[in-house]
Short mmCIF file of C-alpha atoms and ligand atoms in Angstrom, two decimals:
data_model
loop_
_atom_site.label_atom_id
_atom_site.label_comp_id
_atom_site.label_asym_id
_atom_site.label_seq_id
_atom_site.Cartn_x
_atom_site.Cartn_y
_atom_site.Cartn_z
CA UNK V 1 0.00 0.00 0.00
CA UNK V 2 1.42 3.41 -0.94
CA UNK V 3 1.13 5.44 2.25
CA UNK V 4 2.57 8.73 0.98
CA UNK V 5 0.03 11.47 1.65
CA UNK V 6 -0.96 13.35 -1.50
CA UNK V 7 0.43 16.80 -2.16
CA UNK V 8 -2.11 19.42 -1.16
CA UNK V 9 -4.28 20.09 -4.18
CA UNK V 10 -6.71 22.48 -2.58
CA UNK V 11 -4.71 25.10 -0.76
CA UNK V 12 -7.67 27.31 0.01
CA UNK V 13 -9.61 24.50 1.71
CA UNK V 14 -6.68 23.35 3.84
CA UNK V 15 -5.83 26.99 4.60
CA UNK V 16 -9.39 27.57 5.78
CA UNK V 17 -9.34 24.42 7.92
CA UNK V 18 -6.01 25.42 9.46
CA UNK V 19 -7.40 28.85 10.23
CA UNK V 20 -10.43 27.36 12.00
CA UNK V 21 -8.37 24.79 13.92
CA UNK V 22 -5.94 27.49 15.06
CA UNK V 23 -8.67 29.88 16.12
CA UNK V 24 -10.52 27.17 18.11
CA UNK V 25 -7.20 26.12 19.66
CA UNK V 26 -6.47 29.72 20.66
CA UNK V 27 -9.97 30.25 22.05
CA UNK V 28 -9.78 27.17 24.30
CA UNK V 29 -6.10 26.88 25.15
CA UNK V 30 -6.44 28.44 28.62
CA UNK V 31 -9.57 26.49 29.54
CA UNK V 32 -8.23 23.89 31.99
CA UNK V 33 -11.56 22.82 33.44
CA UNK V 34 -12.25 19.15 34.00
CA UNK V 35 -10.44 16.38 35.82
CA UNK V 36 -8.05 13.55 35.02
CA UNK V 37 -9.33 9.96 35.41
CA UNK V 38 -8.21 9.00 38.91
CA UNK V 39 -9.36 5.39 38.48
CA UNK V 40 -6.47 4.80 36.04
CA UNK V 41 -3.46 6.17 38.00
CA UNK V 42 -1.20 6.23 34.93
CA UNK V 43 -3.64 8.46 33.02
CA UNK V 44 -4.07 10.71 36.05
CA UNK V 45 -0.46 11.87 35.46
CA UNK V 46 -1.21 13.36 32.05
CA UNK V 47 -0.23 16.95 31.29
CA UNK V 48 -3.48 18.93 31.37
CA UNK V 49 -2.01 21.60 29.09
CA UNK V 50 -1.71 19.21 26.15
CA UNK V 51 -4.09 20.29 23.42
CA UNK V 52 -4.04 19.12 19.81
CA UNK V 53 -6.53 19.14 16.97
CA UNK V 54 -6.41 17.40 13.61
CA UNK V 55 -8.62 17.08 10.56
CA UNK V 56 -8.09 14.51 7.81
CA UNK V 57 -10.00 14.76 4.55
CA UNK V 58 -11.15 11.66 2.64
CA UNK V 59 -8.28 12.25 0.15
CA UNK V 60 -5.72 11.86 2.97
CA UNK V 61 -4.78 15.48 3.45
CA UNK V 62 -4.27 16.27 7.15
CA UNK V 63 -4.26 19.66 8.85
CA UNK V 64 -3.26 19.79 12.52
CA UNK V 65 -2.42 22.28 15.27
CA UNK V 66 -1.18 22.21 18.88
CA UNK V 67 0.80 19.48 20.67
CA UNK V 68 0.41 17.06 17.79
CA UNK V 69 3.53 14.97 18.56
CA UNK V 70 2.10 13.63 21.83
CA UNK V 71 0.87 10.06 21.87
CA UNK V 72 -2.10 8.90 23.92
CA UNK V 73 -3.84 5.59 24.48
CA UNK V 74 -7.03 4.85 22.57
CA UNK V 75 -9.06 3.75 25.61
CA UNK V 76 -12.72 3.72 24.50
CA UNK V 77 -11.69 5.05 21.09
CA UNK V 78 -10.73 1.43 20.40
CA UNK V 79 -14.40 0.38 20.69
CA UNK V 80 -15.69 1.47 17.25
CA UNK V 81 -12.73 -0.29 15.64
CA UNK V 82 -12.99 -3.54 17.57
CA UNK V 83 -16.72 -3.48 16.67
CA UNK V 84 -15.76 -2.87 13.03
CA UNK V 85 -13.36 -5.82 13.09
CA UNK V 86 -15.89 -8.09 14.78
CA UNK V 87 -18.53 -7.21 12.16
CA UNK V 88 -15.98 -7.82 9.43
CA UNK V 89 -14.64 -11.14 10.74
CA UNK V 90 -17.61 -12.66 12.62
CA UNK V 91 -20.47 -11.24 10.51
CA UNK V 92 -23.49 -9.08 11.38
CA UNK V 93 -25.72 -11.91 12.64
CA UNK V 94 -23.30 -13.20 15.25
CA UNK V 95 -22.33 -9.72 16.46
CA UNK V 96 -25.91 -8.43 16.69
CA UNK V 97 -26.93 -11.50 18.60
CA UNK V 98 -24.21 -10.85 21.17
CA UNK V 99 -24.42 -7.02 21.50
CA UNK V 100 -27.36 -4.66 20.92
CA UNK V 101 -27.52 -1.28 19.22
CA UNK V 102 -29.62 0.66 21.74
CA UNK V 103 -28.32 3.68 23.67
CA UNK V 104 -28.26 2.74 27.35
CA UNK V 105 -28.69 6.22 28.80
CA UNK V 106 -26.09 5.09 31.34
CA UNK V 107 -22.42 6.01 31.84
CA UNK V 108 -19.77 4.00 29.98
CA UNK V 109 -18.94 1.85 33.01
CA UNK V 110 -22.49 1.01 34.03
CA UNK V 111 -22.88 -2.31 35.73
CA UNK V 112 -26.68 -2.41 35.32
CA UNK V 113 -27.06 -5.69 33.45
CA UNK V 114 -29.39 -7.77 35.57
CA UNK V 115 -32.59 -6.58 33.88
CA UNK V 116 -31.20 -7.06 30.37
CA UNK V 117 -30.15 -10.66 30.49
CA UNK V 118 -29.47 -11.54 26.87
CA UNK V 119 -26.83 -9.03 25.76
CA UNK V 120 -25.25 -5.66 26.63
CA UNK V 121 -27.04 -2.62 25.21
CA UNK V 122 -24.42 -1.53 22.71
CA UNK V 123 -20.71 -1.93 21.84
CA UNK V 124 -19.70 1.59 22.96
CA UNK V 125 -20.18 0.97 26.69
CA UNK V 126 -17.63 -1.19 28.51
CA UNK V 127 -19.96 -4.21 28.87
CA UNK V 128 -20.60 -4.30 25.10
CA UNK V 129 -16.95 -3.75 24.22
CA UNK V 130 -15.95 -6.62 26.52
CA UNK V 131 -18.34 -8.94 24.64
CA UNK V 132 -16.95 -7.69 21.29
CA UNK V 133 -13.44 -8.41 22.62
CA UNK V 134 -14.56 -11.91 23.54
CA UNK V 135 -15.77 -12.47 19.94
CA UNK V 136 -12.41 -11.42 18.50
CA UNK V 137 -10.64 -13.60 21.04
CA UNK V 138 -12.81 -16.55 20.04
CA UNK V 139 -12.04 -15.93 16.37
CA UNK V 140 -8.29 -15.37 16.59
CA UNK V 141 -7.24 -17.08 19.83
CA UNK V 142 -3.94 -15.91 21.31
CA UNK V 143 -3.08 -13.94 18.16
CA UNK V 144 -6.11 -11.62 18.70
CA UNK V 145 -4.01 -8.73 20.13
CA UNK V 146 -1.55 -8.82 17.22
CA UNK V 147 -4.40 -9.15 14.68
CA UNK V 148 -6.01 -5.94 15.91
CA UNK V 149 -2.68 -4.14 16.34
CA UNK V 150 -1.73 -5.24 12.81
CA UNK V 151 -4.98 -3.84 11.41
CA UNK V 152 -4.26 -0.44 12.98
CA UNK V 153 -0.68 -0.56 11.67
CA UNK V 154 -1.79 -1.34 8.12
CA UNK V 155 -4.38 1.44 8.14
CA UNK V 156 -2.09 4.02 9.78
CA UNK V 157 1.01 3.01 7.81
CA UNK V 158 3.36 2.85 10.81
CA UNK V 159 4.00 0.73 13.93
CA UNK V 160 1.42 1.08 16.70
CA UNK V 161 2.69 0.42 20.22
CA UNK V 162 0.90 -0.73 23.33
CA UNK V 163 1.59 1.36 26.44
CA UNK V 164 2.59 -1.25 29.06
CA UNK V 165 2.35 1.16 32.02
CA UNK V 166 -1.24 2.08 31.17
CA UNK V 167 -2.14 -1.59 30.68
CA UNK V 168 -0.62 -2.54 34.05
CA UNK V 169 -2.25 0.41 35.75
CA UNK V 170 -5.70 -0.64 34.51
CA UNK V 171 -5.14 -4.32 35.19
CA UNK V 172 -4.28 -3.46 38.80
CA UNK V 173 -7.10 -1.02 39.47
CA UNK V 174 -9.79 -2.13 37.01
CA UNK V 175 -12.10 -3.56 39.67
CA UNK V 176 -15.22 -2.18 38.04
CA UNK V 177 -14.43 -3.72 34.63
CA UNK V 178 -13.50 -6.94 36.42
CA UNK V 179 -16.89 -6.91 38.15
CA UNK V 180 -18.70 -6.25 34.83
CA UNK V 181 -16.98 -9.09 32.99
CA UNK V 182 -17.52 -11.54 35.87
CA UNK V 183 -21.18 -10.54 36.13
CA UNK V 184 -21.54 -11.14 32.39
CA UNK V 185 -19.86 -14.52 32.83
CA UNK V 186 -22.47 -15.28 35.48
CA UNK V 187 -25.30 -14.13 33.17
CA UNK V 188 -23.99 -16.18 30.25
CA UNK V 189 -23.08 -13.15 28.07
CA UNK V 190 -19.41 -14.10 28.43
CA UNK V 191 -18.46 -17.74 28.04
CA UNK V 192 -14.66 -17.50 28.09
CA UNK V 193 -12.27 -16.90 30.97
CA UNK V 194 -13.30 -13.42 32.22
CA UNK V 195 -9.71 -12.49 33.07
CA UNK V 196 -8.54 -13.27 29.51
CA UNK V 197 -11.39 -11.23 28.03
CA UNK V 198 -10.61 -8.33 30.38
CA UNK V 199 -6.88 -8.41 29.58
CA UNK V 200 -7.52 -8.38 25.82
CA UNK V 201 -10.05 -5.53 26.12
CA UNK V 202 -7.52 -3.53 28.15
CA UNK V 203 -4.77 -4.28 25.61
CA UNK V 204 -6.95 -2.65 22.96
CA UNK V 205 -7.52 0.34 25.26
CA UNK V 206 -3.73 0.68 25.76
CA UNK V 207 -2.80 1.04 22.06
CA UNK V 208 -1.19 4.42 21.41
CA UNK V 209 -1.80 6.94 18.64
CA UNK V 210 -1.18 10.57 17.79
CA UNK V 211 -4.01 12.96 17.02
CA UNK V 212 -3.36 12.73 13.26
CA UNK V 213 -3.79 8.94 13.44
CA UNK V 214 -7.17 9.39 15.03
CA UNK V 215 -8.33 11.85 12.38
CA UNK V 216 -7.10 9.48 9.67
CA UNK V 217 -9.20 6.69 11.21
CA UNK V 218 -12.07 9.16 11.16
CA UNK V 219 -11.45 9.92 7.49
CA UNK V 220 -11.54 6.19 6.73
CA UNK V 221 -15.03 6.10 8.23
CA UNK V 222 -15.98 9.41 6.58
CA UNK V 223 -14.98 7.91 3.22
CA UNK V 224 -17.25 4.86 3.65
CA UNK V 225 -14.26 2.56 4.25
CA UNK V 226 -12.07 3.82 1.41
CA UNK V 227 -8.54 4.33 2.70
CA UNK V 228 -7.82 8.09 2.65
CA UNK V 229 -4.29 7.65 1.30
CA UNK V 230 -4.18 4.43 -0.72
CA UNK V 231 -7.74 4.79 -2.04
CA UNK V 232 -8.33 1.08 -1.41
CA UNK V 233 -11.66 -0.09 0.00
CA UNK V 234 -10.41 -1.57 3.28
CA UNK V 235 -13.77 -1.80 5.07
CA UNK V 236 -17.15 -2.46 3.46
CA UNK V 237 -19.63 0.40 3.26
CA UNK V 238 -22.18 -1.73 5.14
CA UNK V 239 -19.82 -2.21 8.10
CA UNK V 240 -18.89 1.49 8.19
CA UNK V 241 -22.57 2.48 8.17
CA UNK V 242 -23.22 0.17 11.13
CA UNK V 243 -20.23 1.51 13.10
CA UNK V 244 -21.16 5.15 12.42
CA UNK V 245 -24.81 4.54 13.32
CA UNK V 246 -23.85 3.10 16.69
CA UNK V 247 -21.33 5.89 17.26
CA UNK V 248 -24.09 8.39 16.52
CA UNK V 249 -26.64 6.91 18.91
CA UNK V 250 -24.36 5.50 21.64
CA UNK V 251 -20.80 6.82 21.20
CA UNK V 252 -21.18 9.66 23.70
CA UNK V 253 -22.95 7.49 26.31
CA UNK V 254 -25.38 9.41 28.51
CA UNK V 255 -24.62 12.70 26.78
CA UNK V 256 -25.38 11.32 23.29
CA UNK V 257 -28.60 13.37 23.04
CA UNK V 258 -26.96 16.65 23.99
CA UNK V 259 -24.09 15.88 21.61
CA UNK V 260 -26.55 15.11 18.77
CA UNK V 261 -28.15 18.51 19.24
CA UNK V 262 -24.95 20.52 19.61
CA UNK V 263 -22.58 18.71 17.23
CA UNK V 264 -24.71 16.29 15.21
CA UNK V 265 -21.96 13.86 14.18
CA UNK V 266 -21.10 10.24 14.98
CA UNK V 267 -18.41 10.37 17.65
CA UNK V 268 -16.41 8.51 20.25
CA UNK V 269 -14.35 9.60 23.20
CA UNK V 270 -11.68 7.98 25.37
CA UNK V 271 -10.67 8.70 28.98
CA UNK V 272 -7.17 9.51 27.76
CA UNK V 273 -8.72 12.73 26.43
CA UNK V 274 -9.01 11.71 22.78
CA UNK V 275 -12.19 12.55 20.91
CA UNK V 276 -13.13 11.55 17.37
CA UNK V 277 -15.99 12.98 15.32
CA UNK V 278 -16.80 11.85 11.79
CA UNK V 279 -18.48 14.01 9.16
CA UNK V 280 -19.48 11.46 6.48
CA UNK V 281 -18.18 12.38 3.04
CA UNK V 282 -16.32 15.36 4.49
CA UNK V 283 -13.69 14.70 7.17
CA UNK V 284 -12.44 13.01 10.31
CA UNK V 285 -11.92 15.41 13.24
CA UNK V 286 -9.78 14.44 16.24
CA UNK V 287 -8.95 16.28 19.45
CA UNK V 288 -6.56 15.40 22.27
CA UNK V 289 -6.92 17.20 25.58
CA UNK V 290 -6.69 15.07 28.75
CA UNK V 291 -9.02 16.83 31.25
CA UNK V 292 -12.44 15.20 31.23
CA UNK V 293 -15.98 16.39 31.88
CA UNK V 294 -18.37 14.49 34.14
CA UNK V 295 -19.35 12.09 31.32
CA UNK V 296 -15.71 11.04 30.78
CA UNK V 297 -15.29 13.03 27.55
CA UNK V 298 -12.46 15.48 26.94
CA UNK V 299 -13.74 18.82 28.24
CA UNK V 300 -11.99 20.92 25.59
CA UNK V 301 -12.60 18.20 23.01
CA UNK V 302 -16.35 18.57 23.34
CA UNK V 303 -16.16 22.37 23.13
CA UNK V 304 -13.79 22.25 20.15
CA UNK V 305 -16.10 19.87 18.27
CA UNK V 306 -19.10 22.09 18.99
CA UNK V 307 -17.25 25.15 17.66
CA UNK V 308 -15.89 23.40 14.58
CA UNK V 309 -19.20 21.70 13.72
CA UNK V 310 -20.79 25.11 13.77
CA UNK V 311 -18.06 26.91 11.83
CA UNK V 312 -17.71 24.21 9.17
CA UNK V 313 -21.46 23.50 8.94
CA UNK V 314 -20.97 19.84 9.80
CA UNK V 315 -24.20 19.01 11.69
CA UNK V 316 -25.66 16.04 9.82
CA UNK V 317 -29.21 17.30 10.15
CA UNK V 318 -28.43 20.63 8.51
CA UNK V 319 -28.75 20.61 4.73
CA UNK V 320 -25.63 22.74 4.29
CA UNK V 321 -22.27 22.13 2.70
CA UNK V 322 -18.96 23.24 4.23
CA UNK V 323 -19.17 26.64 2.58
CA UNK V 324 -22.48 27.22 4.36
CA UNK V 325 -24.57 26.86 1.21
CA UNK V 326 -27.82 24.91 1.20
O1 DON T 401 -12.44 0.44 30.50
C1 DON T 401 -12.22 1.59 30.87
O2 DON T 401 -12.79 2.11 31.84
C2 DON T 401 -11.21 2.41 30.09
N1 DON T 401 -10.15 1.55 29.63
C3 DON T 401 -11.85 3.05 28.88
C4 DON T 401 -13.03 3.91 29.25
C5 DON T 401 -13.22 5.06 28.35
O3 DON T 401 -12.34 5.46 27.62
C6 DON T 401 -14.52 5.77 28.45
N2 DON T 401 -14.62 6.85 27.51
N3 DON T 401 -14.75 7.99 27.53
#
């Protein structure tokens, strides 16, 4: 696969995007509200000043500003992609039987499973992502971690590393996830060794990217599965539509409704402070800023997406193009 990004062919569009990214960055750079996730001690040491934004267009062109060299772990940003891989390798029927597509209205780490005995609500909350991890584990056995890592590496065009400190930190303190996976084992939603499922899920959460990698993954989804740089169809349109639909309804957990009104794009956040929003046919937008709001989303990430969605006319329910024309 030729992974050389194309030479900019639309200077005015990338210039405009750069201008908007820079102005949103400048407007929010001193806003240090929010908190770091204390339940993962390694993430609680992040530098709250870090702030980076990136946009990748479906033709592979990337525009970025801020502390773009910093790496961060995917955390829940891995969930849309493990779901994508499960749909691709296990098929829709098997995946939909194991995990639903309904917003739960609950936080990402909700343990409320007893009244929904057959399957977790959706693959964006931890319970659903643990079941998706189990499916990939069942399919690939002990090579599951390298299969998923390899997929990210092929798409991103460079090595993707797992952060061992973050993995250890979560393995040691992840009592809530441990409780969820054991409860699901008890309810029959998980059939494999709960500790193995948990470890694999946390390995996916501990994969590291830069903000430009996240926006490229967004551009892959925005381009209906066509790779932004190689132009190859690497994911089927049907799978991308399913992933984006679930991101739209469930990706922002119990703030999905507010997000739909204010941003109007499929999205996913991670407790490392990464946030990905996808404007189908237009762009992938990624933000990295570690301080989180009460829903576990990057505080500045949410504000930046709101501002950019408005400035670039990205809300899916508006019949406008990026120049603001109907
Ligand atoms: O399982 C957890 O709690 C973390 N590894 C991931 C949670 C997360 O990123 C929630 N998203 N905002």
